[in-house]
Tab-separated table of C-alpha atoms in Angstrom:
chain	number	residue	atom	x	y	z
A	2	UNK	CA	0.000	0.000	0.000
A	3	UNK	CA	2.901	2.304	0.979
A	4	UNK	CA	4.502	1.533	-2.462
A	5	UNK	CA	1.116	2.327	-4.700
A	6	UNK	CA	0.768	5.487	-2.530
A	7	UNK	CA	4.069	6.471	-3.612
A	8	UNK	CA	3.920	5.675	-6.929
A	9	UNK	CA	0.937	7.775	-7.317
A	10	UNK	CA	1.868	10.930	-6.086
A	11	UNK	CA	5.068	10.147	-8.064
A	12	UNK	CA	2.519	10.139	-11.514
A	13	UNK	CA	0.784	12.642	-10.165
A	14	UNK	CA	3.789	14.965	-9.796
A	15	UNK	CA	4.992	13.779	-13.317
A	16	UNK	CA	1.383	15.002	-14.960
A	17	UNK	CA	1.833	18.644	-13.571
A	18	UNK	CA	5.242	18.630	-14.538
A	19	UNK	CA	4.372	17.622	-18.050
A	20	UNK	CA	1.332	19.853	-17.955
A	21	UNK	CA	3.426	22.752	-17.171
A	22	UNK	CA	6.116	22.407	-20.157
A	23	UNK	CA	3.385	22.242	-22.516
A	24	UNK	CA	1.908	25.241	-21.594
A	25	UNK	CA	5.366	26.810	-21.839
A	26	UNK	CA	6.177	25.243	-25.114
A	27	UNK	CA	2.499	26.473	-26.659
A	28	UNK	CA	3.946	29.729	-25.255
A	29	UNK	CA	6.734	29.695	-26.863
A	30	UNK	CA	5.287	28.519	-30.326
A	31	UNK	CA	2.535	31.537	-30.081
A	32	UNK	CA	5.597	33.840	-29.618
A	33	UNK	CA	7.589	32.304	-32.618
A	34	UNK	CA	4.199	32.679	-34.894
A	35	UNK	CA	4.369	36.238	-33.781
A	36	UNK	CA	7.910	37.379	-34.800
A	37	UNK	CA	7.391	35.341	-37.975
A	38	UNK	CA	4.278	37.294	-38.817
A	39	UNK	CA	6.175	40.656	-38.309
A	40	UNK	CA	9.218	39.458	-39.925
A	41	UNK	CA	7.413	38.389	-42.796
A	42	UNK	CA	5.398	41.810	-43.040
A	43	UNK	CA	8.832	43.265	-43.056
A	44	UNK	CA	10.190	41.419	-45.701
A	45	UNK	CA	6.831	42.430	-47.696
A	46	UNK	CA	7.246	46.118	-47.243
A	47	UNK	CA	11.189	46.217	-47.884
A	48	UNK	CA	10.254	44.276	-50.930
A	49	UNK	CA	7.759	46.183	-52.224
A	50	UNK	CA	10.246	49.294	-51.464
A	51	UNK	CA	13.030	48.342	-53.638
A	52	UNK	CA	10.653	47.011	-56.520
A	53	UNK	CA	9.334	50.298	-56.299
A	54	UNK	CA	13.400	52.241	-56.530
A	55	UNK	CA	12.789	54.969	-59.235
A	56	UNK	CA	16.201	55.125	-61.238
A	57	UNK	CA	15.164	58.695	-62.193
A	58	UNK	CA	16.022	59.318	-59.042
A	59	UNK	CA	19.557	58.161	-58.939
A	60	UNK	CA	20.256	59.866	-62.390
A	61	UNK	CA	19.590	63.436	-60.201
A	62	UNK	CA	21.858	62.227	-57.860
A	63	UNK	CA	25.310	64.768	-57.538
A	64	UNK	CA	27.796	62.497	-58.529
A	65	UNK	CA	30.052	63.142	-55.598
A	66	UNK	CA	26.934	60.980	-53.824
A	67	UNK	CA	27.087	58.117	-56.924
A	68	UNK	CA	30.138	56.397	-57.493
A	69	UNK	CA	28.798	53.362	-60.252
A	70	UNK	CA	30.938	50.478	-60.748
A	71	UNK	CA	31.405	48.910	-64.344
A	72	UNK	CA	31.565	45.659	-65.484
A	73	UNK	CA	34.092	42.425	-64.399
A	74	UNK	CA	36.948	42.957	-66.028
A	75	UNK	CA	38.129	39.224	-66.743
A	76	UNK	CA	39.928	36.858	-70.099
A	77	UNK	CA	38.275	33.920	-70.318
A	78	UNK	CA	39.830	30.653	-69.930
A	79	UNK	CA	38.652	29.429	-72.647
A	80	UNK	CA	38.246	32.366	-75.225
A	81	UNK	CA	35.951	30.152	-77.723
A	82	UNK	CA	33.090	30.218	-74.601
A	83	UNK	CA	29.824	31.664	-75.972
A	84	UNK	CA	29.260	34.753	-73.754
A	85	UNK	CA	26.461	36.266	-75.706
A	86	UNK	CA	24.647	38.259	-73.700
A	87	UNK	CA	26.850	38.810	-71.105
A	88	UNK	CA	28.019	41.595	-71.454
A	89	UNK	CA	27.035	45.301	-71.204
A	90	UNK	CA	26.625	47.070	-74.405
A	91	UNK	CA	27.875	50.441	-72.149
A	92	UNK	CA	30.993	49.120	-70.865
A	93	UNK	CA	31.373	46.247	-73.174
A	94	UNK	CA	32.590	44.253	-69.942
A	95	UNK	CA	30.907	41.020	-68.252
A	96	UNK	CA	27.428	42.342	-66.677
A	97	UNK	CA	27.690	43.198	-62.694
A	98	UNK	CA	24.486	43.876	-60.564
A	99	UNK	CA	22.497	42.562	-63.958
A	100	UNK	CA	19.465	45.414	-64.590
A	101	UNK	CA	17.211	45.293	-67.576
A	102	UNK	CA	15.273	47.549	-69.490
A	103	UNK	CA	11.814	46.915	-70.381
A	104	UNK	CA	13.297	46.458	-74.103
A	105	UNK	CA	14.900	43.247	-72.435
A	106	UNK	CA	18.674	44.428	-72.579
A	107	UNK	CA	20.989	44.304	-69.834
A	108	UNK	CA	23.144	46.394	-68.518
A	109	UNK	CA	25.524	47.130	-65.395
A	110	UNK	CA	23.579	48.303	-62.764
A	111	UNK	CA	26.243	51.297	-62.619
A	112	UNK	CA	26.494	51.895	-66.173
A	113	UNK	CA	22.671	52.261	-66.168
A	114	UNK	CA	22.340	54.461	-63.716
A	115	UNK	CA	25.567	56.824	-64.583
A	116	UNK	CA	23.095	56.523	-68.308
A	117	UNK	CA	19.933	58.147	-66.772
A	118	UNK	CA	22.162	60.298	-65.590
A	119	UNK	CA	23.887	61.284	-68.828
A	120	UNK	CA	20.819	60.978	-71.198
A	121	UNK	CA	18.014	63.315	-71.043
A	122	UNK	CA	14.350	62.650	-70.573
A	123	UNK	CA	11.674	63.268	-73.548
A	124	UNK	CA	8.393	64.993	-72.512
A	125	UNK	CA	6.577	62.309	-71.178
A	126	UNK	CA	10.379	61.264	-69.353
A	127	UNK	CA	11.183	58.594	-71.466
A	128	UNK	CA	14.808	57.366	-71.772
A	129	UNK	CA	16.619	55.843	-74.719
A	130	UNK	CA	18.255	52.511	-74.310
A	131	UNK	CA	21.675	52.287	-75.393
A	132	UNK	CA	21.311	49.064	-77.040
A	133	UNK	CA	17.909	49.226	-79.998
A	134	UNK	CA	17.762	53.609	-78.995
A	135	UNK	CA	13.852	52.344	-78.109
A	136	UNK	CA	12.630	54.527	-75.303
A	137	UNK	CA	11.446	52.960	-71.896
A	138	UNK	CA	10.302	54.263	-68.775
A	139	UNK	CA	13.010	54.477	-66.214
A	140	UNK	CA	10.419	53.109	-63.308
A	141	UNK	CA	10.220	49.930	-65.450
A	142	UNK	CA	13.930	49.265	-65.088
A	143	UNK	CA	14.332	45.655	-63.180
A	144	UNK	CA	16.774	43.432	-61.795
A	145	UNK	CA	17.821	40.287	-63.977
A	146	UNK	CA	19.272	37.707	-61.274
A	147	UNK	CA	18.620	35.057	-64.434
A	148	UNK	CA	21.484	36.888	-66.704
A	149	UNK	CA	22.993	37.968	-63.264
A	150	UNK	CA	23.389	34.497	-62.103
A	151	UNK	CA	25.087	32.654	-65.372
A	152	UNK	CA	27.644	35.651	-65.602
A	153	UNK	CA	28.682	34.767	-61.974
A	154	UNK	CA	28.521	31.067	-62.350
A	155	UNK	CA	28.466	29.907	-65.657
A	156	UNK	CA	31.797	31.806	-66.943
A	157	UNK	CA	35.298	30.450	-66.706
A	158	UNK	CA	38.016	33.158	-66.031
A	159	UNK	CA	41.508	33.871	-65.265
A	160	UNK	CA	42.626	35.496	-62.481
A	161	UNK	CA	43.017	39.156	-63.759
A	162	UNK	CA	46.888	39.013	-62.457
A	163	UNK	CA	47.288	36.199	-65.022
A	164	UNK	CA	50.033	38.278	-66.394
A	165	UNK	CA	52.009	38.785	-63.010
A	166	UNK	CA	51.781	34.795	-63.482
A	167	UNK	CA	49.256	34.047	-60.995
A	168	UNK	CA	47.835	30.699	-61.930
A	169	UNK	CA	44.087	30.026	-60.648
A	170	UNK	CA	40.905	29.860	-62.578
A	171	UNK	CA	37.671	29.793	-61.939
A	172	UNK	CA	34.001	31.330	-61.646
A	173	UNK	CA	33.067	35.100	-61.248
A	174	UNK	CA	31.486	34.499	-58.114
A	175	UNK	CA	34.775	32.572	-56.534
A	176	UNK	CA	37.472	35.402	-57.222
A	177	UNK	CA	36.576	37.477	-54.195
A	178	UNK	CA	37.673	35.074	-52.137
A	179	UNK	CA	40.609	34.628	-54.197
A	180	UNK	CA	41.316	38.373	-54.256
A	181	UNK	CA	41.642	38.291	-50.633
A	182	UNK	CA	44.964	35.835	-51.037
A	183	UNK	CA	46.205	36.276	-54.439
A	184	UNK	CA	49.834	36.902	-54.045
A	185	UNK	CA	49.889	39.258	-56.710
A	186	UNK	CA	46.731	41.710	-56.008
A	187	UNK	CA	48.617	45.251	-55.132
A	188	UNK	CA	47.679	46.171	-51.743
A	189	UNK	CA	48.669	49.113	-49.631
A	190	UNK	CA	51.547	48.889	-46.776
A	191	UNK	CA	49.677	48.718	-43.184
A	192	UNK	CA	52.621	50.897	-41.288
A	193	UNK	CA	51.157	54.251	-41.076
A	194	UNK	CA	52.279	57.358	-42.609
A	195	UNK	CA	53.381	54.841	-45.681
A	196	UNK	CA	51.692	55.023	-48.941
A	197	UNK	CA	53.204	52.884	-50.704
A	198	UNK	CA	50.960	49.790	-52.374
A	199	UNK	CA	52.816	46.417	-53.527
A	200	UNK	CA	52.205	43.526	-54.814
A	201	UNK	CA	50.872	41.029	-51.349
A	202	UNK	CA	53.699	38.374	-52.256
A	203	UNK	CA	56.231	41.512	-51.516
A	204	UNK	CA	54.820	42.409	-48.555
A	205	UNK	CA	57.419	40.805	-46.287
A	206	UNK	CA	60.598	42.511	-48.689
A	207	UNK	CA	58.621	45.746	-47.986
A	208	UNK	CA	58.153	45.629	-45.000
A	209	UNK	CA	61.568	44.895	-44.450
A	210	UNK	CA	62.922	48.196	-45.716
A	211	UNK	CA	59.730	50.144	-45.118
A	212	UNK	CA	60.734	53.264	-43.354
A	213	UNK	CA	57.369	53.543	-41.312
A	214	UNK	CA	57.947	49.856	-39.703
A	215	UNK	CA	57.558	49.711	-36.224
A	216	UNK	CA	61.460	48.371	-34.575
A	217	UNK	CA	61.708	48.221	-30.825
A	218	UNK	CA	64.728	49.225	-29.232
A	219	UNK	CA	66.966	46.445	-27.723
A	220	UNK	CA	67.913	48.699	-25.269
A	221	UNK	CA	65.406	50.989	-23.822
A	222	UNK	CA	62.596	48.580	-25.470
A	223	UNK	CA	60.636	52.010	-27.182
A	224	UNK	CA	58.967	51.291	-29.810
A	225	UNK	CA	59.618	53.770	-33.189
A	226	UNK	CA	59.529	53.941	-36.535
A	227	UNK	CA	62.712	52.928	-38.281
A	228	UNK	CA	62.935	56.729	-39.852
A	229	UNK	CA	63.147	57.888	-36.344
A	230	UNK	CA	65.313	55.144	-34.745
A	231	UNK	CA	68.543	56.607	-35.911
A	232	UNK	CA	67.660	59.978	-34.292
A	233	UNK	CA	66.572	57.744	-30.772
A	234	UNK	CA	69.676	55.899	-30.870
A	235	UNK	CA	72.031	59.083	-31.709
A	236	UNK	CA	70.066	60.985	-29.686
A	237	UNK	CA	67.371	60.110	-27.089
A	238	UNK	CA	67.928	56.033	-25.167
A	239	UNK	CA	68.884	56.327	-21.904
A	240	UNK	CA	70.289	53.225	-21.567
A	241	UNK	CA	72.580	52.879	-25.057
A	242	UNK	CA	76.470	53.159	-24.191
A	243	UNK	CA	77.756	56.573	-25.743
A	244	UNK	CA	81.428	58.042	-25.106
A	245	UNK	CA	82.355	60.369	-22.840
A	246	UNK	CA	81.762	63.834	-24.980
A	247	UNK	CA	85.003	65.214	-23.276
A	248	UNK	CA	87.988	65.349	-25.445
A	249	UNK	CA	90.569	62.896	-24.563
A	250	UNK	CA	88.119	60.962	-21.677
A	251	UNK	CA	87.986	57.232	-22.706
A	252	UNK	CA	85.091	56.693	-20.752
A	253	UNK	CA	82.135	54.839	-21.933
A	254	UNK	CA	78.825	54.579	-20.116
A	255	UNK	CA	75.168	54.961	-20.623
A	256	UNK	CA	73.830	57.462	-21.221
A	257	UNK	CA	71.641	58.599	-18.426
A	258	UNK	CA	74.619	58.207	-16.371
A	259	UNK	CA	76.980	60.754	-18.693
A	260	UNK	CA	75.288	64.048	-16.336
A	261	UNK	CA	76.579	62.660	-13.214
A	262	UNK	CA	79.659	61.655	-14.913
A	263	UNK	CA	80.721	65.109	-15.802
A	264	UNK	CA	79.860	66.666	-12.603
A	265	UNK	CA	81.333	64.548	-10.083
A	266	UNK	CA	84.296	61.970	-12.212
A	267	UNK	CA	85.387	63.086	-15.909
A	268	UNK	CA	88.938	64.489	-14.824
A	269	UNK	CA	88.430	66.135	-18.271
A	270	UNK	CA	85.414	68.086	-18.111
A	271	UNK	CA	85.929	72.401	-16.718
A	272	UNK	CA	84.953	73.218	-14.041
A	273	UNK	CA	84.823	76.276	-12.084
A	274	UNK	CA	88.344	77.218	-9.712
A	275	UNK	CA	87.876	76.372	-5.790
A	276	UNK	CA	88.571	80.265	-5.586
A	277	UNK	CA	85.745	81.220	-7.476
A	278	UNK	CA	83.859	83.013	-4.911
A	279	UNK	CA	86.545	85.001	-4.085
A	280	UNK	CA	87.433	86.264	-7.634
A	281	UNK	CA	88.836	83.810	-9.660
A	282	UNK	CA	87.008	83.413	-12.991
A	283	UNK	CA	89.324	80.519	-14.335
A	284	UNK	CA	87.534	77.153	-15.299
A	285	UNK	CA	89.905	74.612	-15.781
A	286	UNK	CA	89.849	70.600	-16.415
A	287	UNK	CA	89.788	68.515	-13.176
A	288	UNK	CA	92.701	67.091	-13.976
A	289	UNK	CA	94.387	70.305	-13.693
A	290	UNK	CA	92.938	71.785	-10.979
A	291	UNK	CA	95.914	70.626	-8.569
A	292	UNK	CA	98.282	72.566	-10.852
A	293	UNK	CA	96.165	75.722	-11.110
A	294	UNK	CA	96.197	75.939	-7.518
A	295	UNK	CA	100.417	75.868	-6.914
A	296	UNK	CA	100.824	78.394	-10.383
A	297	UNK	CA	98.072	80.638	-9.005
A	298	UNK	CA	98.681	80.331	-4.990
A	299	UNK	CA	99.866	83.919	-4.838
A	300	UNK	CA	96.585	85.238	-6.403
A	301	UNK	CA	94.383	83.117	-4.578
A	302	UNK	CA	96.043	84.786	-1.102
A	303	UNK	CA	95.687	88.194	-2.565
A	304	UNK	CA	91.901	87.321	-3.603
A	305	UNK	CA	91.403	86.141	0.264
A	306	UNK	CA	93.336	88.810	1.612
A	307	UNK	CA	91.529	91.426	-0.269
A	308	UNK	CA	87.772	89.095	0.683
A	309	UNK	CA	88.846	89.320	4.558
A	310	UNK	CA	89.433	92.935	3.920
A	311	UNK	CA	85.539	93.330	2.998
A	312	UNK	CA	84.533	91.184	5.542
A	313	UNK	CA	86.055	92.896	8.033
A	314	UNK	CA	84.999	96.274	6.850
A	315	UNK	CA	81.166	94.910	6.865
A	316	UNK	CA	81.832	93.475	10.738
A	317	UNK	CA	83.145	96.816	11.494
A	318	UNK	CA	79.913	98.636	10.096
A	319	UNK	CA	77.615	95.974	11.664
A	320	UNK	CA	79.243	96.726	15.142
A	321	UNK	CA	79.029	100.653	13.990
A	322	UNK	CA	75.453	100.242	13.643
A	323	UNK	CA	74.564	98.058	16.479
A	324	UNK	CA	76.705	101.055	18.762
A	325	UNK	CA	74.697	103.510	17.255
A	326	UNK	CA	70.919	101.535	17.665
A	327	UNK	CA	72.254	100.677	21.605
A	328	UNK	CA	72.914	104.139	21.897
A	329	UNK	CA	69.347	105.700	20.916
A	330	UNK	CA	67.935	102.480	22.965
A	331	UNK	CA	69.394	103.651	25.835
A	332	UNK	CA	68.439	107.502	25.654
A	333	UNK	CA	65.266	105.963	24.859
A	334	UNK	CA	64.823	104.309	27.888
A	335	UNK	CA	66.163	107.057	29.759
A	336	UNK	CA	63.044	109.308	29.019
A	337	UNK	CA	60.476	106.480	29.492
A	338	UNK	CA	58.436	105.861	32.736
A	339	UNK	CA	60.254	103.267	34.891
A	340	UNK	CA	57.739	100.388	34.460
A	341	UNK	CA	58.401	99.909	30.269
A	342	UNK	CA	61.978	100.161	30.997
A	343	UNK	CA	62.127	96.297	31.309
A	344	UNK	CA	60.017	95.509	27.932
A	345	UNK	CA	62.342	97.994	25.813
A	346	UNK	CA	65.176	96.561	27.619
A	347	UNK	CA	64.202	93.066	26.439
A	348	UNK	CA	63.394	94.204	22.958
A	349	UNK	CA	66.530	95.559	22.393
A	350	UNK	CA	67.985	92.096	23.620
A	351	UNK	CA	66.541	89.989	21.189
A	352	UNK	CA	66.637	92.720	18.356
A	353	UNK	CA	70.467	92.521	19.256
A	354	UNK	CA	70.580	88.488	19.648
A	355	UNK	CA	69.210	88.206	16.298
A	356	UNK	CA	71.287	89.926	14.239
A	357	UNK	CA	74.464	88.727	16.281
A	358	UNK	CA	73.293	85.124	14.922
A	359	UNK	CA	72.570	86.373	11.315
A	360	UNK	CA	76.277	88.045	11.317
A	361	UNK	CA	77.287	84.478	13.182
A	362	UNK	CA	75.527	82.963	10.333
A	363	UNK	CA	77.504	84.843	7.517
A	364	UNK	CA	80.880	84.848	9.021
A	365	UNK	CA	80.565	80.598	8.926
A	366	UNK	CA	79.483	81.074	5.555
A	367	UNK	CA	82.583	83.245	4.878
A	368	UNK	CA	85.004	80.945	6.291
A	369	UNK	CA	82.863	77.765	4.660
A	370	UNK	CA	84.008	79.449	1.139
């Protein structure tokens, strides 16, 4: 009993499970009858659209806005094929984009069009085909996928770089796929600011010489353009080893260390004389510096002599001055009540304190130099 019990709220369960997913799938097949009516209704209007194209209207068209293509230019493989028919009487190439004139003669879509452009209209707007010179109604124009079709399938060609030796053969409607690997189709260098265009199986030889190529430097790792490499190498990596720019220094290094070179090592590069502060205006090489000092000792006492001279006149005006400020500080507080004696007194202190550590300050800097 236990068992059948189970069992039937088992089925039970089942039959609303199943229940369920048909309602959902009945759902779902409503929905799909839906979008395939509006899809449909779509397709109807867009249809009815382009059957509807008035090619009177592209003839008014400025022709920076109309670019027509003409015909497939191809050789037959076989030059005996019958190809009646399929080719346009305007560009006397095989048909592309296959339209047809009421008249029944096809033409390039382009050629047609760049046609109505060219031709004028009679009074009741009539065109004259190109082919019989019968006029037809340029709304009556329509598209021949029949003729369309056979041009693209039915016709064996050659490659047109048969003459650059490229070997394949085959339908119309094949070669677009072969364009995109043909080895001799020209197309145009990828490296920009290069114009050039070569032939794809010279692509690689190009590129190899192609001044726009992007190199990476095998030093610094920055990536330029082989024009401008020579300039980064002569001129900008950090990291390339350059000589020492110094005459006669045998020193090589890289170049983001050359600054540091100069100003603290090269015993080549000028620098200023120890005694420079004092008066001496020589600059000589590092090297030399030793020597400079014993030829010009002499000078360099008379250039100290004369610098402790100043000094010593500045002291002795400082001192002049500070005389002069105790003395008015004094008469000062001399005339003032007896309680602001003390705060004058103290201002004059540290008025006096300071600029004995500022002269402090200058004489160390004096002796420093």
């Amino acid at each position: 009993i236990c068992f059948r019990d189970l069992f039937a709220k088992d089925e039970a369960f089942w039959l609303i499970r199943i229940d369920m997913e048909r309602y959902n799938i009945e759902g779902a097949q409503r929905r799909l009858y839906q979008i395939s009516r509006q899809l449909n209704n779509s397709l109807h209007y867009y249809s009815e659209t382009l059957h509807d194209i008035n090619f009177d209207h592209f003839a008014n068209l400025p022709p920076t806005e109309l670019e027509p293509e003409r015909g497939y230019d191809f050789n037959l493989v076989n030059e005996g094929q019958n190809v009646s028919g399929l080719k346009c009487t305007i560009c006397h190439l095989f048909l592309r984009e296959t339209h047809s004139t009421p008249c029944h003669h096809a033409f390039c879509r382009g050629c047609l069009m760049k046609w109505n452009q060219q031709q004028p209209s009679n009074a009741r707007g009539l065109k004259r085909c190109p082919s019989c010179n019968e006029h037809y109604d340029p709304k009556k124009i329509y598209v021949n996928g029949v003729v369309d079709r056979m041009v693209k399938n039915d016709i064996d060609v050659k490659c047109p770089q048969h003459e650059k030796e490229c070997q394949w053969q085959g339908k119309i409607i094949d070669y677009k796929d072969h364009e995109t690997k043909c080895d001799f189709v020209m197309v145009p260098c990828k490296n920009k600011g290069c114009n050039k265009s070569v032939a794809r199986i010279n692509m690689a030889d190009h590129k190899s010489i192609c001044h726009y190529q992007i190199v990476e430097c095998e030093y610094c790792r920055k990536k330029t353009t082989k024009l401008e490499f020579g300039n980064h190498l002569c001129g900008e990596c950090p990291l390339v080893n350059v000589k020492c720019p110094n005459e006669g220094c045998q020193s090589a290094l890289v170049r983001q260390e050359i600054p540091e070179h100069l100003a603290e090592e090269c015993l080549y590069e000028k620098i200023e004389c120890e005694y420079f502060d004092v008066g001496c205006n020589q600059k000589v090489q590092r090297k030399d510096m030793e020597e400079h000092n014993k030829i010009n000792l002499a000078k360099h006492q008379k250039l100290m002599l004369h610098d402790y001279k100043l000094m010593k006149m500045k002291v002795a005006e400082v001192e002049r001055s500070n005389k002069e400020l105790r003395d008015e500080l004094k008469k000062a507080n001399e005339k003032k009540p007896q309680s602001q004696k003390p705060v004058l007194k103290n201002k004059f202190k540290s008025l006096y304190v300071t600029e004995s550590e500022d002269y402090v300050t200058e004489s160390e800097d004096s002796d420093s130099d």
